[in-house]
JSON list of C-alpha atoms in Angstrom, two decimals:
[
{"chain": "A", "resi": 1, "resn": "MET", "atom": "CA", "xyz": [0.00, 0.00, 0.00]},
{"chain": "A", "resi": 2, "resn": "ASN", "atom": "CA", "xyz": [1.30, 3.47, -0.95]},
{"chain": "A", "resi": 3, "resn": "THR", "atom": "CA", "xyz": [0.62, 5.92, 1.88]},
{"chain": "A", "resi": 4, "resn": "SER", "atom": "CA", "xyz": [2.40, 8.92, 0.36]},
{"chain": "A", "resi": 5, "resn": "PHE", "atom": "CA", "xyz": [0.62, 12.18, -0.40]},
{"chain": "A", "resi": 6, "resn": "THR", "atom": "CA", "xyz": [0.57, 13.78, -3.84]},
{"chain": "A", "resi": 7, "resn": "LEU", "atom": "CA", "xyz": [-0.96, 17.00, -5.14]},
{"chain": "A", "resi": 8, "resn": "ALA", "atom": "CA", "xyz": [-4.59, 16.42, -6.00]},
{"chain": "A", "resi": 9, "resn": "THR", "atom": "CA", "xyz": [-5.72, 17.16, -9.55]},
{"chain": "A", "resi": 10, "resn": "GLN", "atom": "CA", "xyz": [-7.84, 20.11, -8.35]},
{"chain": "A", "resi": 11, "resn": "SER", "atom": "CA", "xyz": [-4.97, 21.55, -6.26]},
{"chain": "A", "resi": 12, "resn": "LYS", "atom": "CA", "xyz": [-3.21, 24.83, -6.85]},
{"chain": "A", "resi": 13, "resn": "LYS", "atom": "CA", "xyz": [0.27, 24.16, -8.26]},
{"chain": "A", "resi": 14, "resn": "VAL", "atom": "CA", "xyz": [3.66, 25.48, -7.13]},
{"chain": "A", "resi": 15, "resn": "GLU", "atom": "CA", "xyz": [4.66, 28.34, -9.44]},
{"chain": "A", "resi": 16, "resn": "GLY", "atom": "CA", "xyz": [7.89, 28.64, -11.42]},
{"chain": "A", "resi": 17, "resn": "LEU", "atom": "CA", "xyz": [9.34, 25.35, -10.24]},
{"chain": "A", "resi": 18, "resn": "GLU", "atom": "CA", "xyz": [12.89, 25.22, -11.61]},
{"chain": "A", "resi": 19, "resn": "LYS", "atom": "CA", "xyz": [15.39, 22.43, -11.00]},
{"chain": "A", "resi": 20, "resn": "LEU", "atom": "CA", "xyz": [18.96, 23.72, -11.11]},
{"chain": "A", "resi": 21, "resn": "ASN", "atom": "CA", "xyz": [22.14, 21.62, -10.82]},
{"chain": "A", "resi": 22, "resn": "ASN", "atom": "CA", "xyz": [22.28, 21.83, -7.02]},
{"chain": "A", "resi": 23, "resn": "ALA", "atom": "CA", "xyz": [19.01, 23.54, -6.05]},
{"chain": "A", "resi": 24, "resn": "VAL", "atom": "CA", "xyz": [15.28, 23.67, -6.68]},
{"chain": "A", "resi": 25, "resn": "VAL", "atom": "CA", "xyz": [13.40, 26.97, -6.71]},
{"chain": "A", "resi": 26, "resn": "GLY", "atom": "CA", "xyz": [9.66, 27.62, -6.74]},
{"chain": "A", "resi": 27, "resn": "ALA", "atom": "CA", "xyz": [6.95, 29.67, -5.06]},
{"chain": "A", "resi": 28, "resn": "PHE", "atom": "CA", "xyz": [3.82, 28.48, -3.32]},
{"chain": "A", "resi": 29, "resn": "GLY", "atom": "CA", "xyz": [2.46, 32.03, -3.06]},
{"chain": "A", "resi": 30, "resn": "ALA", "atom": "CA", "xyz": [1.20, 34.05, -0.13]},
{"chain": "A", "resi": 31, "resn": "PHE", "atom": "CA", "xyz": [0.40, 32.15, 3.05]},
{"chain": "A", "resi": 32, "resn": "ASP", "atom": "CA", "xyz": [-3.21, 33.27, 2.80]},
{"chain": "A", "resi": 33, "resn": "GLY", "atom": "CA", "xyz": [-3.47, 31.31, -0.48]},
{"chain": "A", "resi": 34, "resn": "MET", "atom": "CA", "xyz": [-2.33, 28.03, 1.09]},
{"chain": "A", "resi": 35, "resn": "LYS", "atom": "CA", "xyz": [-5.98, 26.99, 1.46]},
{"chain": "A", "resi": 36, "resn": "ASP", "atom": "CA", "xyz": [-6.01, 26.35, -2.31]},
{"chain": "A", "resi": 37, "resn": "TYR", "atom": "CA", "xyz": [-3.55, 23.46, -2.06]},
{"chain": "A", "resi": 38, "resn": "VAL", "atom": "CA", "xyz": [-4.97, 19.96, -1.73]},
{"chain": "A", "resi": 39, "resn": "MET", "atom": "CA", "xyz": [-2.92, 16.85, -1.01]},
{"chain": "A", "resi": 40, "resn": "GLU", "atom": "CA", "xyz": [-4.32, 13.35, -1.31]},
{"chain": "A", "resi": 41, "resn": "CYS", "atom": "CA", "xyz": [-3.35, 9.80, -0.43]},
{"chain": "A", "resi": 42, "resn": "LYS", "atom": "CA", "xyz": [-5.33, 7.69, -2.88]},
{"chain": "A", "resi": 43, "resn": "ASP", "atom": "CA", "xyz": [-4.61, 4.29, -1.33]},
{"chain": "A", "resi": 44, "resn": "ILE", "atom": "CA", "xyz": [-6.32, 5.23, 1.94]},
{"chain": "A", "resi": 45, "resn": "ASN", "atom": "CA", "xyz": [-8.82, 7.66, 0.38]},
{"chain": "A", "resi": 46, "resn": "LEU", "atom": "CA", "xyz": [-7.59, 10.64, 2.41]},
{"chain": "A", "resi": 47, "resn": "VAL", "atom": "CA", "xyz": [-7.87, 14.20, 1.06]},
{"chain": "A", "resi": 48, "resn": "SER", "atom": "CA", "xyz": [-6.16, 17.01, 2.93]},
{"chain": "A", "resi": 49, "resn": "PRO", "atom": "CA", "xyz": [-7.19, 20.53, 1.84]},
{"chain": "A", "resi": 50, "resn": "GLY", "atom": "CA", "xyz": [-5.01, 23.47, 2.88]},
{"chain": "A", "resi": 51, "resn": "LYS", "atom": "CA", "xyz": [-1.91, 21.26, 3.03]},
{"chain": "A", "resi": 52, "resn": "LEU", "atom": "CA", "xyz": [1.28, 21.20, 0.97]},
{"chain": "A", "resi": 53, "resn": "PHE", "atom": "CA", "xyz": [4.03, 18.59, 1.45]},
{"chain": "A", "resi": 54, "resn": "LEU", "atom": "CA", "xyz": [7.36, 19.72, -0.04]},
{"chain": "A", "resi": 55, "resn": "LYS", "atom": "CA", "xyz": [9.46, 16.50, -0.03]},
{"chain": "A", "resi": 56, "resn": "ASP", "atom": "CA", "xyz": [8.54, 15.34, -3.53]},
{"chain": "A", "resi": 57, "resn": "ILE", "atom": "CA", "xyz": [8.11, 18.83, -4.98]},
{"chain": "A", "resi": 58, "resn": "LEU", "atom": "CA", "xyz": [11.62, 19.90, -3.95]},
{"chain": "A", "resi": 59, "resn": "GLY", "atom": "CA", "xyz": [13.23, 16.45, -4.01]},
{"chain": "A", "resi": 60, "resn": "LEU", "atom": "CA", "xyz": [14.14, 16.56, -0.32]},
{"chain": "A", "resi": 61, "resn": "THR", "atom": "CA", "xyz": [16.19, 13.61, 0.93]},
{"chain": "A", "resi": 62, "resn": "GLY", "atom": "CA", "xyz": [16.74, 14.43, 4.61]},
{"chain": "A", "resi": 63, "resn": "SER", "atom": "CA", "xyz": [13.44, 15.85, 5.78]},
{"chain": "A", "resi": 64, "resn": "GLU", "atom": "CA", "xyz": [9.77, 16.39, 5.02]},
{"chain": "A", "resi": 65, "resn": "ILE", "atom": "CA", "xyz": [8.42, 19.92, 5.28]},
{"chain": "A", "resi": 66, "resn": "SER", "atom": "CA", "xyz": [4.76, 20.77, 5.10]},
{"chain": "A", "resi": 67, "resn": "VAL", "atom": "CA", "xyz": [2.65, 23.90, 5.26]},
{"chain": "A", "resi": 68, "resn": "THR", "atom": "CA", "xyz": [-0.81, 23.56, 6.75]},
{"chain": "A", "resi": 69, "resn": "THR", "atom": "CA", "xyz": [-3.69, 26.02, 6.70]},
{"chain": "A", "resi": 70, "resn": "MET", "atom": "CA", "xyz": [-6.69, 25.51, 8.94]},
{"chain": "A", "resi": 71, "resn": "GLY", "atom": "CA", "xyz": [-9.82, 27.66, 8.91]},
{"chain": "A", "resi": 72, "resn": "ALA", "atom": "CA", "xyz": [-11.44, 29.21, 11.96]},
{"chain": "A", "resi": 73, "resn": "ASN", "atom": "CA", "xyz": [-12.27, 26.60, 14.62]},
{"chain": "A", "resi": 74, "resn": "GLU", "atom": "CA", "xyz": [-11.24, 23.74, 12.30]},
{"chain": "A", "resi": 75, "resn": "VAL", "atom": "CA", "xyz": [-9.98, 20.53, 13.89]},
{"chain": "A", "resi": 76, "resn": "ALA", "atom": "CA", "xyz": [-7.36, 18.25, 12.32]},
{"chain": "A", "resi": 77, "resn": "PRO", "atom": "CA", "xyz": [-9.07, 15.16, 10.85]},
{"chain": "A", "resi": 78, "resn": "PHE", "atom": "CA", "xyz": [-7.05, 12.76, 13.03]},
{"chain": "A", "resi": 79, "resn": "ALA", "atom": "CA", "xyz": [-4.49, 12.48, 15.81]},
{"chain": "A", "resi": 80, "resn": "HIS", "atom": "CA", "xyz": [-1.19, 10.89, 14.84]},
{"chain": "A", "resi": 81, "resn": "LYS", "atom": "CA", "xyz": [2.26, 9.86, 15.99]},
{"chain": "A", "resi": 82, "resn": "HIS", "atom": "CA", "xyz": [5.39, 8.65, 14.20]},
{"chain": "A", "resi": 83, "resn": "LYS", "atom": "CA", "xyz": [7.63, 5.60, 14.28]},
{"chain": "A", "resi": 84, "resn": "SER", "atom": "CA", "xyz": [10.98, 7.42, 14.10]},
{"chain": "A", "resi": 85, "resn": "ASN", "atom": "CA", "xyz": [10.48, 11.03, 12.99]},
{"chain": "A", "resi": 86, "resn": "GLU", "atom": "CA", "xyz": [10.35, 14.03, 15.28]},
{"chain": "A", "resi": 87, "resn": "GLU", "atom": "CA", "xyz": [8.52, 17.17, 14.15]},
{"chain": "A", "resi": 88, "resn": "VAL", "atom": "CA", "xyz": [9.01, 20.87, 14.71]},
{"chain": "A", "resi": 89, "resn": "TYR", "atom": "CA", "xyz": [5.91, 23.01, 14.26]},
{"chain": "A", "resi": 90, "resn": "ILE", "atom": "CA", "xyz": [6.22, 26.76, 13.65]},
{"chain": "A", "resi": 91, "resn": "VAL", "atom": "CA", "xyz": [3.02, 28.81, 13.90]},
{"chain": "A", "resi": 92, "resn": "VAL", "atom": "CA", "xyz": [3.20, 31.42, 11.13]},
{"chain": "A", "resi": 93, "resn": "LYS", "atom": "CA", "xyz": [-0.23, 32.96, 11.69]},
{"chain": "A", "resi": 94, "resn": "GLY", "atom": "CA", "xyz": [-3.27, 32.51, 13.89]},
{"chain": "A", "resi": 95, "resn": "SER", "atom": "CA", "xyz": [-3.83, 30.66, 17.14]},
{"chain": "A", "resi": 96, "resn": "GLY", "atom": "CA", "xyz": [-5.39, 27.55, 18.59]},
{"chain": "A", "resi": 97, "resn": "ASP", "atom": "CA", "xyz": [-4.54, 24.51, 20.68]},
{"chain": "A", "resi": 98, "resn": "PHE", "atom": "CA", "xyz": [-2.13, 21.66, 20.16]},
{"chain": "A", "resi": 99, "resn": "GLU", "atom": "CA", "xyz": [-3.08, 18.44, 21.89]},
{"chain": "A", "resi": 100, "resn": "LEU", "atom": "CA", "xyz": [0.08, 16.58, 22.94]},
{"chain": "A", "resi": 101, "resn": "ASP", "atom": "CA", "xyz": [-0.40, 13.18, 24.60]},
{"chain": "A", "resi": 102, "resn": "GLY", "atom": "CA", "xyz": [-3.87, 14.26, 25.72]},
{"chain": "A", "resi": 103, "resn": "LYS", "atom": "CA", "xyz": [-2.88, 17.69, 27.09]},
{"chain": "A", "resi": 104, "resn": "LYS", "atom": "CA", "xyz": [-4.02, 20.78, 25.18]},
{"chain": "A", "resi": 105, "resn": "VAL", "atom": "CA", "xyz": [-1.44, 23.58, 24.94]},
{"chain": "A", "resi": 106, "resn": "ALA", "atom": "CA", "xyz": [-2.34, 27.05, 23.65]},
{"chain": "A", "resi": 107, "resn": "ILE", "atom": "CA", "xyz": [-0.40, 28.08, 20.53]},
{"chain": "A", "resi": 108, "resn": "LYS", "atom": "CA", "xyz": [-0.21, 31.38, 18.63]},
{"chain": "A", "resi": 109, "resn": "GLU", "atom": "CA", "xyz": [1.79, 33.16, 15.95]},
{"chain": "A", "resi": 110, "resn": "GLY", "atom": "CA", "xyz": [5.47, 32.64, 16.73]},
{"chain": "A", "resi": 111, "resn": "SER", "atom": "CA", "xyz": [4.97, 29.46, 18.80]},
{"chain": "A", "resi": 112, "resn": "ILE", "atom": "CA", "xyz": [7.54, 26.72, 18.18]},
{"chain": "A", "resi": 113, "resn": "ILE", "atom": "CA", "xyz": [6.84, 23.14, 19.26]},
{"chain": "A", "resi": 114, "resn": "LYS", "atom": "CA", "xyz": [9.16, 20.11, 19.07]},
{"chain": "A", "resi": 115, "resn": "VAL", "atom": "CA", "xyz": [7.28, 16.80, 19.18]},
{"chain": "A", "resi": 116, "resn": "SER", "atom": "CA", "xyz": [9.00, 13.44, 19.73]},
{"chain": "A", "resi": 117, "resn": "PRO", "atom": "CA", "xyz": [7.92, 10.53, 17.52]},
{"chain": "A", "resi": 118, "resn": "ALA", "atom": "CA", "xyz": [5.87, 8.67, 20.16]},
{"chain": "A", "resi": 119, "resn": "CYS", "atom": "CA", "xyz": [3.85, 11.74, 21.19]},
{"chain": "A", "resi": 120, "resn": "VAL", "atom": "CA", "xyz": [0.25, 11.62, 19.98]},
{"chain": "A", "resi": 121, "resn": "ARG", "atom": "CA", "xyz": [-0.62, 15.01, 18.49]},
{"chain": "A", "resi": 122, "resn": "LYS", "atom": "CA", "xyz": [-3.66, 16.82, 17.12]},
{"chain": "A", "resi": 123, "resn": "LEU", "atom": "CA", "xyz": [-4.23, 20.44, 16.05]},
{"chain": "A", "resi": 124, "resn": "TYR", "atom": "CA", "xyz": [-7.22, 22.66, 16.83]},
{"chain": "A", "resi": 125, "resn": "ALA", "atom": "CA", "xyz": [-7.48, 26.06, 15.14]},
{"chain": "A", "resi": 126, "resn": "GLY", "atom": "CA", "xyz": [-8.87, 29.02, 17.06]},
{"chain": "A", "resi": 127, "resn": "ASN", "atom": "CA", "xyz": [-11.25, 31.75, 15.89]},
{"chain": "A", "resi": 128, "resn": "ASP", "atom": "CA", "xyz": [-8.59, 33.21, 13.56]},
{"chain": "A", "resi": 129, "resn": "GLY", "atom": "CA", "xyz": [-7.48, 29.91, 12.01]},
{"chain": "A", "resi": 130, "resn": "LEU", "atom": "CA", "xyz": [-3.91, 28.60, 11.80]},
{"chain": "A", "resi": 131, "resn": "ILE", "atom": "CA", "xyz": [-1.04, 28.54, 9.35]},
{"chain": "A", "resi": 132, "resn": "ILE", "atom": "CA", "xyz": [1.76, 26.19, 10.39]},
{"chain": "A", "resi": 133, "resn": "ILE", "atom": "CA", "xyz": [5.06, 25.02, 8.94]},
{"chain": "A", "resi": 134, "resn": "CYS", "atom": "CA", "xyz": [6.06, 21.52, 10.06]},
{"chain": "A", "resi": 135, "resn": "ILE", "atom": "CA", "xyz": [9.57, 20.14, 9.64]},
{"chain": "A", "resi": 136, "resn": "GLN", "atom": "CA", "xyz": [9.90, 16.38, 10.05]},
{"chain": "A", "resi": 137, "resn": "THR", "atom": "CA", "xyz": [13.24, 14.58, 10.42]},
{"chain": "A", "resi": 138, "resn": "GLU", "atom": "CA", "xyz": [14.43, 11.29, 11.81]},
{"chain": "A", "resi": 139, "resn": "GLN", "atom": "CA", "xyz": [15.08, 11.62, 15.54]},
{"chain": "A", "resi": 140, "resn": "ASN", "atom": "CA", "xyz": [18.80, 11.62, 16.47]},
{"chain": "A", "resi": 141, "resn": "SER", "atom": "CA", "xyz": [19.92, 11.76, 12.81]},
{"chain": "A", "resi": 142, "resn": "LEU", "atom": "CA", "xyz": [21.58, 15.21, 12.86]},
{"chain": "A", "resi": 143, "resn": "LYS", "atom": "CA", "xyz": [25.32, 14.78, 12.38]},
{"chain": "A", "resi": 144, "resn": "GLY", "atom": "CA", "xyz": [26.33, 18.40, 11.94]},
{"chain": "A", "resi": 145, "resn": "CYS", "atom": "CA", "xyz": [24.70, 21.79, 11.73]},
{"chain": "A", "resi": 146, "resn": "THR", "atom": "CA", "xyz": [25.41, 25.46, 11.10]},
{"chain": "A", "resi": 147, "resn": "LEU", "atom": "CA", "xyz": [29.21, 25.87, 11.07]},
{"chain": "A", "resi": 148, "resn": "THR", "atom": "CA", "xyz": [30.03, 22.25, 12.00]},
{"chain": "A", "resi": 149, "resn": "ASP", "atom": "CA", "xyz": [28.58, 21.19, 8.62]},
{"chain": "A", "resi": 150, "resn": "GLY", "atom": "CA", "xyz": [29.11, 24.43, 6.69]},
{"chain": "A", "resi": 151, "resn": "GLU", "atom": "CA", "xyz": [32.15, 25.80, 4.91]},
{"chain": "A", "resi": 152, "resn": "ILE", "atom": "CA", "xyz": [32.77, 29.54, 4.80]},
{"chain": "A", "resi": 153, "resn": "LEU", "atom": "CA", "xyz": [33.86, 30.38, 1.27]},
{"chain": "A", "resi": 154, "resn": "GLY", "atom": "CA", "xyz": [34.41, 34.10, 1.41]}
]
């Protein structure tokens, strides 16, 4: 069974996607337009409006990044956890609650939340909705970062 998400036929498309030798460039537009993206997982008949996964679009090999838009008082369609990936959620706009192992925590623009794989999580948008960026990587896989992995070239 294939449980990956792809852009639905009726979804807005990423603009100006250009694959260079060592980079990929594109634009998904203003955050307020994120509601026009629709991802689907055909094998389990799951449609996710207001969601954009970037792994396949950008050809990411070390992480999955998604942008999620939720309308006023909208509730995520399911709670979930992971086998080995931790997630970092960054609230770009709006407010709401994040249920983490059964405890609801208030979130708002600028909130940052790290969630371990085993934590059961579910999002609840407030009266002003939510726009969130989620970065998913394998827990304990980081080998270097910033200047320990970078090279200053001039």
